XYZ file of C-alpha atoms in Angstrom:
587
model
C 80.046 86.431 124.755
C 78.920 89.917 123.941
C 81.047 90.682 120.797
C 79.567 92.645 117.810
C 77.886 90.737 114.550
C 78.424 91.147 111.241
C 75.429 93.946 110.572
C 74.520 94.205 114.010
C 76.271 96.848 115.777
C 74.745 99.479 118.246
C 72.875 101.080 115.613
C 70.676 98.253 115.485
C 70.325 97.899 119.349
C 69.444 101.505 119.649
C 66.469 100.572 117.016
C 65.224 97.913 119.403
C 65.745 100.483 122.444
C 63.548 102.694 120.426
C 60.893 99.817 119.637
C 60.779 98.752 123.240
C 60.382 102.837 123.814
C 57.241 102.876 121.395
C 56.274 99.418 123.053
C 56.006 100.681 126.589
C 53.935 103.434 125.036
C 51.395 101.033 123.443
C 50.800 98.440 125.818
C 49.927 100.735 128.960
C 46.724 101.914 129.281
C 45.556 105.585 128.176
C 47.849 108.473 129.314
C 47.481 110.704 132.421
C 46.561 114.027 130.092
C 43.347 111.886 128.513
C 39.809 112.566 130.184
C 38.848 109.049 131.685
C 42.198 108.661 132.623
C 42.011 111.808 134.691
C 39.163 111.191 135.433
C 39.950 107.426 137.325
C 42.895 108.875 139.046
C 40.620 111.540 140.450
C 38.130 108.519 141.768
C 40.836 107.066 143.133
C 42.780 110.229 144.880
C 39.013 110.939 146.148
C 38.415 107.074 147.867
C 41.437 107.852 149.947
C 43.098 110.295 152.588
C 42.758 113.758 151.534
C 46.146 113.887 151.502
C 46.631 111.721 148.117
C 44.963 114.777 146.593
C 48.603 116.387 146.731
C 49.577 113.517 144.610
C 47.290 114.255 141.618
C 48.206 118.072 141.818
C 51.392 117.648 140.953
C 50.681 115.212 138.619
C 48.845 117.342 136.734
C 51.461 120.124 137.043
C 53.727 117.602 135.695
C 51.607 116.813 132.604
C 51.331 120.722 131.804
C 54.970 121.082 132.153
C 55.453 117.901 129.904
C 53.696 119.785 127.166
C 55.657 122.928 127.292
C 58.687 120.921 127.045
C 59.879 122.096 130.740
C 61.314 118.616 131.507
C 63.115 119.228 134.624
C 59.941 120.748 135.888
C 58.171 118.139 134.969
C 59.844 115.533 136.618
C 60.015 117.323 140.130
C 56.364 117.252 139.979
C 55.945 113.477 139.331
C 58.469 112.818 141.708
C 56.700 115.175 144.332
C 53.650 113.293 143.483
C 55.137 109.733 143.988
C 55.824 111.124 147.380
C 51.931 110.997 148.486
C 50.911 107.848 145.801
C 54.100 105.453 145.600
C 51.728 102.870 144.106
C 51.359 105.192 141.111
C 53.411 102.906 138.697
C 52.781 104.857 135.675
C 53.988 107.782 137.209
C 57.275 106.061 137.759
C 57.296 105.315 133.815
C 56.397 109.251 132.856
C 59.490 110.228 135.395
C 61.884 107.500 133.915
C 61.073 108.560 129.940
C 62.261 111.874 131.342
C 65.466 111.003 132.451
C 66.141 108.552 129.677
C 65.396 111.478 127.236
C 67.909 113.857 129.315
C 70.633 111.108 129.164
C 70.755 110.292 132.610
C 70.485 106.441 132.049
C 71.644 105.674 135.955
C 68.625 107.641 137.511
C 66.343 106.816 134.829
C 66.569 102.969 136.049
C 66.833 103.577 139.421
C 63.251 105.472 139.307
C 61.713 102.560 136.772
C 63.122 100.282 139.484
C 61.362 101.814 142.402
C 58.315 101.453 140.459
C 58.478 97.814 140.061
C 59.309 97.820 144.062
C 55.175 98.563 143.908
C 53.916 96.860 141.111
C 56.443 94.255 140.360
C 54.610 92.997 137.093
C 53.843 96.165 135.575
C 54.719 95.583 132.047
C 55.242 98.934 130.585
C 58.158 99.488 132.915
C 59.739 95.951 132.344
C 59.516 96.931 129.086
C 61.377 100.299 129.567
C 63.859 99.070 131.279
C 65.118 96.389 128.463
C 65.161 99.089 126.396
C 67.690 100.993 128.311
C 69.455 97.741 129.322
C 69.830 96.767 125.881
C 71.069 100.070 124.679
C 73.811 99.742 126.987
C 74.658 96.588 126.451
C 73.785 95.123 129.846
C 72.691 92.109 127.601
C 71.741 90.094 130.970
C 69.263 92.439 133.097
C 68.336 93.178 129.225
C 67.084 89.485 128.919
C 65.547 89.573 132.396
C 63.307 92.634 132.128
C 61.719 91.062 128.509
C 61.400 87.348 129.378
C 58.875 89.205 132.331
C 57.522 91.220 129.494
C 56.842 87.909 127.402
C 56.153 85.887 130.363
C 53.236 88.573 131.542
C 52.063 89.501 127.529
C 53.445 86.271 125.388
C 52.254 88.251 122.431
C 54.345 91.513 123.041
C 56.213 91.619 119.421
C 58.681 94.501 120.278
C 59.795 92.524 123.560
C 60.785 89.182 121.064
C 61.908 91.191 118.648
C 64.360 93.399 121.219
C 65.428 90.087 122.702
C 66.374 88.731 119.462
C 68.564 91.568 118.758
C 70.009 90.804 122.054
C 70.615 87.556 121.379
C 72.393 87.907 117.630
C 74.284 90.591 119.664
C 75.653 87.846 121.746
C 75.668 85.473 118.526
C 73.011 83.197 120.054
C 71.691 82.335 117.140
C 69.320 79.109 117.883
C 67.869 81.472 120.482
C 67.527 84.595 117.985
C 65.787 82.286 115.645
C 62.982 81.157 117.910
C 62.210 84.363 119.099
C 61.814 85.732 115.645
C 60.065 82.907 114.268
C 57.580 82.844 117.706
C 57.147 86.692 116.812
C 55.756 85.971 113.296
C 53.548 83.412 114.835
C 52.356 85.848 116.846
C 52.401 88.954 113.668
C 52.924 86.920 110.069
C 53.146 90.307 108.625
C 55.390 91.987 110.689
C 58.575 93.913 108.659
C 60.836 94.036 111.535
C 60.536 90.467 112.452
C 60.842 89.322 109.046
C 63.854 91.930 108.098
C 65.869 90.925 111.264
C 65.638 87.059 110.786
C 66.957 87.621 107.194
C 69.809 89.777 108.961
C 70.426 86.505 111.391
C 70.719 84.134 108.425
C 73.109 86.662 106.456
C 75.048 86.464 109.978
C 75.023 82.703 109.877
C 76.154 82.173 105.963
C 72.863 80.947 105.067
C 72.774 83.531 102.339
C 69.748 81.479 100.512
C 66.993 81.232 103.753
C 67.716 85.306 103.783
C 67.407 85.422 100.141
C 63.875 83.739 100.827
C 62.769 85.721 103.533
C 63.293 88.700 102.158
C 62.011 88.251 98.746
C 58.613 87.357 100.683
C 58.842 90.574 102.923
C 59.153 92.552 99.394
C 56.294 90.838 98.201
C 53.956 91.314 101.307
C 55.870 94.787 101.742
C 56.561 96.283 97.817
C 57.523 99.821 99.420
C 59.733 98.449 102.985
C 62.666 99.960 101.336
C 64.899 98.389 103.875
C 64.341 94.957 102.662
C 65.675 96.054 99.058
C 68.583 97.625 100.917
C 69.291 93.984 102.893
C 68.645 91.953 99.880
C 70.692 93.389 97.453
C 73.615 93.435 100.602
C 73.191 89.791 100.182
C 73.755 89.638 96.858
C 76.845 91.526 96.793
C 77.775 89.129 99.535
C 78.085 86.690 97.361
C 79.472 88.321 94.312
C 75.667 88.326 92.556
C 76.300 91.894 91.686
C 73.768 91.939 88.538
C 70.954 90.665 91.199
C 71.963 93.058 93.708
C 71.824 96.055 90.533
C 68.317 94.456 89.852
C 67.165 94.606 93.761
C 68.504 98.009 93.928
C 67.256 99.619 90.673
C 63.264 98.036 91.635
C 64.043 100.035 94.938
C 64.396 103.446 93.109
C 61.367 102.764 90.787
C 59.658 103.949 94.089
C 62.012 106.248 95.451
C 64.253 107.714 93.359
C 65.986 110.148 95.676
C 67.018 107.635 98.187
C 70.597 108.576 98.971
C 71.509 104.770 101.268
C 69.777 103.084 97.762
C 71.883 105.223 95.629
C 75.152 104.892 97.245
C 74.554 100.659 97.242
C 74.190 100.650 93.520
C 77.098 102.811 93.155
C 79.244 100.653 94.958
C 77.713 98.118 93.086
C 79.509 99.151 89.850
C 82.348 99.900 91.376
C 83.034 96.339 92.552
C 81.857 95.609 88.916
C 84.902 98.410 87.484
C 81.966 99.855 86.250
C 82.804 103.356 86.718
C 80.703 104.509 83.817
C 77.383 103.066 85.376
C 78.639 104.565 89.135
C 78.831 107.779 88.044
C 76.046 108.018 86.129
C 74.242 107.408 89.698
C 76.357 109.999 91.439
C 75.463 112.221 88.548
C 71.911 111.887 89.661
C 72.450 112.104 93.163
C 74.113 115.015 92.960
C 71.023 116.997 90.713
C 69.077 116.480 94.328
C 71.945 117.480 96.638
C 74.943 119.551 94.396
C 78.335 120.418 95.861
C 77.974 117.618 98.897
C 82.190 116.646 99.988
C 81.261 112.897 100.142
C 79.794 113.119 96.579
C 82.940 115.118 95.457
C 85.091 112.624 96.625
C 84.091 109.910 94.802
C 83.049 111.433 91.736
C 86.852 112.779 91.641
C 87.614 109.047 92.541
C 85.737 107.687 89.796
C 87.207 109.983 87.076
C 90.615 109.059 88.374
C 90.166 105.915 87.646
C 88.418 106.292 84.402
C 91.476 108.516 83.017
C 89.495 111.407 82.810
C 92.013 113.262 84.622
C 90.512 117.205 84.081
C 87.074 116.402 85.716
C 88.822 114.292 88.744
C 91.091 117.840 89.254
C 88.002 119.594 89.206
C 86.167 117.514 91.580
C 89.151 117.014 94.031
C 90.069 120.677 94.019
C 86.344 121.562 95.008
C 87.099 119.521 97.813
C 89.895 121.163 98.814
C 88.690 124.071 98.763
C 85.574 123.780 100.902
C 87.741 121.416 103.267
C 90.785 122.464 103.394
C 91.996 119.641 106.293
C 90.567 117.137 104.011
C 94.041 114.982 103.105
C 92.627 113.163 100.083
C 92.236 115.456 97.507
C 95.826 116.724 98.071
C 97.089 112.943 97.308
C 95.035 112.695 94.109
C 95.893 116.173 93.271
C 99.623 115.110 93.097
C 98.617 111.660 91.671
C 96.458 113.647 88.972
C 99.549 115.370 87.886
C 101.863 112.924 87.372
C 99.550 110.776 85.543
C 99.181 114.094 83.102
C 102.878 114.309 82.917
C 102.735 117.684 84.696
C 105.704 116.450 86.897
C 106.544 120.010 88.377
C 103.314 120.155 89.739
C 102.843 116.890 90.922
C 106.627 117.162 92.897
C 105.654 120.532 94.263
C 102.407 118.407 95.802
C 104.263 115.495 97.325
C 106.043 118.213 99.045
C 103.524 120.086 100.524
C 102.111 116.636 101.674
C 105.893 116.006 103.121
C 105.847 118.906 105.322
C 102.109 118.143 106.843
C 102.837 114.576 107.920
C 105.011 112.253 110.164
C 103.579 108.791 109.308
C 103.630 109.123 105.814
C 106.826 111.134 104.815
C 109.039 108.283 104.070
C 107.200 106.460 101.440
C 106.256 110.174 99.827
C 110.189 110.659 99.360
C 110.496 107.498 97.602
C 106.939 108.494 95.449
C 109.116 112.400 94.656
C 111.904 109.912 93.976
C 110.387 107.638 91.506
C 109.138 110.906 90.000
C 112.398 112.419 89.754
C 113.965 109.075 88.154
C 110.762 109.529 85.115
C 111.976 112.916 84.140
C 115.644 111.646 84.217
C 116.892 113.690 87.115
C 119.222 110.977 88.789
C 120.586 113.001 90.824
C 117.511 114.495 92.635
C 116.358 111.402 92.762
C 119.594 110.009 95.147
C 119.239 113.326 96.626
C 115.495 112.407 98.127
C 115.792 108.916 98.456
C 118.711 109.889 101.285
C 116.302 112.062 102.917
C 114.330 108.758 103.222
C 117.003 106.723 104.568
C 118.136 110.015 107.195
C 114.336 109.115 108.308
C 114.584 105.395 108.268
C 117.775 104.635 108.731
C 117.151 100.681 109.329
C 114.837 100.535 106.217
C 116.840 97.673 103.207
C 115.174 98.710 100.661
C 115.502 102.026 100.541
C 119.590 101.473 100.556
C 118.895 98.781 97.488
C 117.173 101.875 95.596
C 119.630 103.759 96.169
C 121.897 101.668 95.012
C 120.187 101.146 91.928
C 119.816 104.863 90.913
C 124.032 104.978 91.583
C 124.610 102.156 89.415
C 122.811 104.274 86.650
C 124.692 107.702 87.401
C 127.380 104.779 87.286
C 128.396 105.787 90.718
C 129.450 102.027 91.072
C 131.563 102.063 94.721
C 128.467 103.899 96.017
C 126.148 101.778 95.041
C 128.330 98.773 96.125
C 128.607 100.450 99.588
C 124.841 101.226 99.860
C 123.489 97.310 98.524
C 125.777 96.093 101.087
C 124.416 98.129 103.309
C 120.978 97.103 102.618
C 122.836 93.165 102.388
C 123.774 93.630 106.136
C 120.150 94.611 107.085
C 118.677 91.798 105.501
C 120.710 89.159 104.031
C 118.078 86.440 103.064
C 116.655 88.815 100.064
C 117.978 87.127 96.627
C 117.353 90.497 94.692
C 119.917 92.698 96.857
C 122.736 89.940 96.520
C 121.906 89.664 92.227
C 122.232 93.365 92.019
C 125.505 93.643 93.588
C 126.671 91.155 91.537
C 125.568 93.039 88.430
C 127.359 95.655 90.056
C 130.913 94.225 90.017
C 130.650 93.085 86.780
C 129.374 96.949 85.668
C 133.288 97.128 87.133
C 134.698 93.890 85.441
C 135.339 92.416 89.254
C 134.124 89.368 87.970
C 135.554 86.992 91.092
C 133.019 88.850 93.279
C 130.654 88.936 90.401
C 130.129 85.343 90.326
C 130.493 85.055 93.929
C 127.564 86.979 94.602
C 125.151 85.432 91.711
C 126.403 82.066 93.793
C 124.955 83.344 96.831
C 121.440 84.531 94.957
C 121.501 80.574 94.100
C 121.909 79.759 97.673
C 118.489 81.717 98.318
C 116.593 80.942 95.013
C 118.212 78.137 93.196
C 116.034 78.984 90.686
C 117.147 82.113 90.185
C 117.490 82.081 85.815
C 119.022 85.522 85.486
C 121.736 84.211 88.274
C 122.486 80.834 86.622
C 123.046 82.787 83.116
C 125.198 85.455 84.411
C 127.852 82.561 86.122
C 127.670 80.941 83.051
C 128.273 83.778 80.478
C 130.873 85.381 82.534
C 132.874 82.064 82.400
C 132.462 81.740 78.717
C 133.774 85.489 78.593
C 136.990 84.904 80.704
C 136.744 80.984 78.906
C 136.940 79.205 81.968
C 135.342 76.598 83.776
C 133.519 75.996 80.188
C 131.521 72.856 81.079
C 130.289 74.091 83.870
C 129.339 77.229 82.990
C 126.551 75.124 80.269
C 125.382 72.924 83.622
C 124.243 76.311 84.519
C 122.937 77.804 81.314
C 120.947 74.455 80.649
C 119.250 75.315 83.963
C 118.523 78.456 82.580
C 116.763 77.428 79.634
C 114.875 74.696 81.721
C 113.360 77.763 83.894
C 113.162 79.697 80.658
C 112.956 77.563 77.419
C 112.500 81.045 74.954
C 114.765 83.555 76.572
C 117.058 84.954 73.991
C 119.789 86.223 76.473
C 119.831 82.590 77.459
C 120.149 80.767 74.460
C 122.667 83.505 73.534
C 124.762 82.744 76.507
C 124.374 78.906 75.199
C 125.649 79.655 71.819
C 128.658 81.669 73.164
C 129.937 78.856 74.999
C 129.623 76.495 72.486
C 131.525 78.978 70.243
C 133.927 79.487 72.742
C 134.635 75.170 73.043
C 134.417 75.327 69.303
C 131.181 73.604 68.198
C 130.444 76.384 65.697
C 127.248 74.570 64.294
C 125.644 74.224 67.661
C 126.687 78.086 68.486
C 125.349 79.015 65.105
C 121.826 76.996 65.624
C 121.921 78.220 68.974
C 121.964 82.170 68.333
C 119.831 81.686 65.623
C 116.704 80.660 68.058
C 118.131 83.466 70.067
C 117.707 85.874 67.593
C 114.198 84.421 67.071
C 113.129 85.165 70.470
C 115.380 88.464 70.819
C 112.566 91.146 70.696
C 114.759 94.230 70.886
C 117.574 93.651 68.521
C 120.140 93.090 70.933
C 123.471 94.172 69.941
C 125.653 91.937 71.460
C 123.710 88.747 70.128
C 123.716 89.998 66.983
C 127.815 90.459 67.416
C 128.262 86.964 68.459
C 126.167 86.043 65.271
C 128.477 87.652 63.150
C 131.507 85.962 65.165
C 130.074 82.389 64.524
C 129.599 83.123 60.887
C 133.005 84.643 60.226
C 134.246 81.338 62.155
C 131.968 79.423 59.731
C 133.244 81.306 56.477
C 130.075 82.672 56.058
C 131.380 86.541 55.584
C 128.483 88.040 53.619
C 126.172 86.568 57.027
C 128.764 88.223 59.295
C 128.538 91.596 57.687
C 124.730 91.909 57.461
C 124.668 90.568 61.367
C 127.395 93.239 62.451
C 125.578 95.869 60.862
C 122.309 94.866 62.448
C 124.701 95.421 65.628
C 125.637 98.816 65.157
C 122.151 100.081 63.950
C 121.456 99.323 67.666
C 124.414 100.268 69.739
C 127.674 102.470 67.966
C 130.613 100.306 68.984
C 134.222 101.003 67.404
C 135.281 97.210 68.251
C 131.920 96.083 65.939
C 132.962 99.167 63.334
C 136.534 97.213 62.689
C 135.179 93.874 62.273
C 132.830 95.428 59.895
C 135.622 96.555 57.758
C 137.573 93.750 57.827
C 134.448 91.649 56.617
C 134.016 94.544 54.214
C 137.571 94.477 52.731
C 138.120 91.022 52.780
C 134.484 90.551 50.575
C 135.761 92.739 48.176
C 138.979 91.233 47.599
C 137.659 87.525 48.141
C 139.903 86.546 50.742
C 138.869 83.629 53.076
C 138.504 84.385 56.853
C 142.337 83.619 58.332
């Protein structure tokens, strides 16, 4: 197969093209414009027909036309001149170059072909032709023309190195590997042979044979920048990141201003979170080249991330302004501003974004939304999420928010009607089917209650909110009291330290009448009751007035009421109160 390679796309083919170009270049003999080059062609024109002396006329119009740069000149003449000498092979190879370098690949081949019609082992055109095969991914005439380059020259570097690009194109790796190795037979020293069989064992997970190979090409190479590049690529491969920062930092000892060097160690950091470190290069980089959009960007991402909210406004708004159809510094913008509390602003962004896409404009309503809920403004924040659902009408979860934000503007047959709605469009989530039950019981319509927290089981048996509110809504109505501790006790298995739990617990054992174990019980609910919970501290106070213990009762009903103001606590309060002060025992 053909498909692409980690790190070996068509950039890298066009680099072989171009070192199969400079190939065909090197390995023919002296060029036409050169003296004794002229001068043999002029022998040879001169041992024939007079007639072949047309031939080297327009060849040397062609050359003169080469070097003004009057290509389509040019190549009239060389073709004019193949017309009188079709043996001229190198003439062929001038005309090809000329319509490989006007982008006409089809003719370009078709005239290195005719060439080969008349000299079928002229190497420089074999060569020129893998070039532009392999550029175009014709991987198989690509193969043909260099095996005749290697089989003619078995020393021609560029030709094994082109056709091991070819071949890690095609993810022939065994074959890749011998070419590459039989080129540094050949050249021991060469860069490109040693770079691009490190590239093949990154390719092939054998991270430590291209770890080797190119710590020996820095060594024999100290300034082949691209090997510092590859090597510390490796390293962040494999999560080495303080290696890579090593590789990379040696690398700009030489050349400090090296923006592909730069942007590695950058990214470097950033996979490390440290943002500090990344920006300090991007601080640097931008000294050589201020003002660059790229460079903005992720200096404004940076900040973001750092918290330093003013300089990532400044960075992204520079953006914006010399790119106005840029769409990531509007995001941040708005993100900026609702990290700095600067809600207004941050809305009135969202917005604009809105109105410019398609794709995105659901989830931005839910982001105004969520907004909207932070500053308190329920309604608003209903008011968008419907605009969501009028734009995704089939969407769950945006029904289940909005029933969540009516069950706080206690909008409770609303919110029923929109969970249910979201229910009916998927009934397999456990979360839409606990809320509703929390619902009815917001509206004391605790048959339903219970008979959705019994469906939540069905889905997640291990549901621990579920199993406590079945069991504290039976203690409540006193019902079913046994069984509602089967499913508290599963409660406290899931979650041994809950308080609400071990509340729930103590409240039915108060409720059968085992005041010791409801008093022991709270107690450890208490203990692990972070917020001061009103209602456990009521039932505390209930078991110790059932215990006698008034003085207890008082202190734990007025714990109650610093938390929540409730006129049923207030009266219990007094009647502890009064019945303290005249020493009467609980009745």
């Amino acid at each position: 197969g053909s498909g692409k390679i980690r790190g070996v796309g068509p950039a890298a083919l066009f680099l072989a093209a171009g070192v199969m170009l400079m190939s065909a270049c090197a390995t023919q003999q002296k060029p036409y414009a050169a003296p004794d080059a002229v001068n043999n062609e002029q022998a040879r024109f001169e041992a024939k027909p007079k007639t072949d002396y047309r031939a080297y006329f327009h060849f040397l119009k062609a050359e003169i036309f080469m070097k003004e740069n009057r290509m389509e000149e040019a190549l009239d003449n060389y073709l004019e001149a193949l017309k009188y000498d079709p043996y001229a092979t190198r003439v062929y190879l001038a005309a090809s170059r000329i319509r490989l370098r006007t982008g006409d690949y089809k003719e370009a081949i078709d005239i290195a072909l005719n060439g080969l019609v008349f000299d079928p082992d002229y190497l420089p055109l074999h060569a020129l032709l893998g070039a532009i095969y392999s550029s175009s991914r014709n991987y198989k005439r690509a193969q043909y023309h260099l095996k005749r380059v290697l089989e003619i020259k078995p020393e021609h570097t560029d030709a094994r190195l082109s056709l091991a690009v070819i071949y890690m194109e095609m993810k022939w790796y065994d074959e890749a590997e011998r070419e590459l190795l039989a080129l540094l037979q050949y050249d021991p020293h060469s860069q490109m042979g040693t770079f691009y069989l490190a590239r093949l064992y990154v390719d092939t997970g054998m991270y430590y044979k291209a770890e080797g190979f190119l710590t020996m090409l820095i060594e024999k190479s100290r300034h082949f920048i691209k090997a510092y590049e590859v090597l510390g690529w490796v390293y962040v491969i494999q999560k080495k990141y303080d290696l890579a920062i090593d590789v990379y930092n040696k690398a700009l000892s030489m050349n400090p201003a090296h923006g592909m060097i730069q942007k590695s160690l950058a990214n470097v950091y950033m996979l490390k979170k440290s943002y500090g470190e990344a920006l300090d290069v991007y601080k640097e980089m931008e000294k050589d080249d201020p003002g660059t959009i790229d460079l903005a960007l992720k200096m404004g991402l940076l900040y973001f991330r750092s918290g330093e909210y003013n300089k990532a406004l400044e960075k992204f708004q520079l953006v914006r302004l010399k790119d106005p159809d840029n769409e990531t510094p509007p995001y941040y913008i708005a993100r900026i501003y609702e990290e700095m509390g600067m809600y207004d602003q941050s809305i009135k962004g969202w917005t604009s974004l809105a109105e410019k896409t398609e794709q995105d404009k659901v989830e931005i309503y839910v982001h105004i939304s969520g907004i909207y809920e932070k500053m308190g403004q329920l309604e608003k924040t209903a008011k968008t999420l419907q605009k969501a659902i009028a734009l995704r009408n089939d969407d769950p979860d945006l029904y289940y928010l909005l029933g969540v934000i009516q069950v706080k503007r206690e909008e409770y047959q609303f919110a029923l009607e929109n969970i249910h709605e979201a229910i009916k469009l998927d009934d397999a989530r456990p979360e839409f089917t606990f809320y509703l039950g929390a619902t009815y019981e917001k509206i004391k319509d605790y048959e339903n209650c219970i008979k959705a927290m019994k469906r939540t089981l069905e889905l997640n048996p291990r549901h621990a909110d579920a199993l406590n509110y079945i069991g504290y809504l039976y203690a409540e109505q006193n019902i079913k009291l046994d069984e509602a501790l089967s499913y508290l006790k599963k409660a406290i298995e899931l979650e041994p330290n809950n308080g609400y739990y071990l509340d729930s617990m103590g409240w039915i054992y108060f409720k059968q009448g085992k005041y010791e174990m409801a008093l022991d019980t709270v107690q450890r609910a208490v203990k692990y009751d972070e917020g001061a919970d009103a209602v456990i501290y009521e039932h505390l106070g209930d078991i110790y007035l059932a215990l006698d213990m008034q003085a207890e009762a008082g202190k734990a009903y007025e714990t109650s009421l610093q938390v929540r103001d409730d006129e049923n606590i207030k009266r219990k309060l007094e009647k502890v109160k009064k019945n303290l002060k005249e020493k009467r025992p609980v009745r």
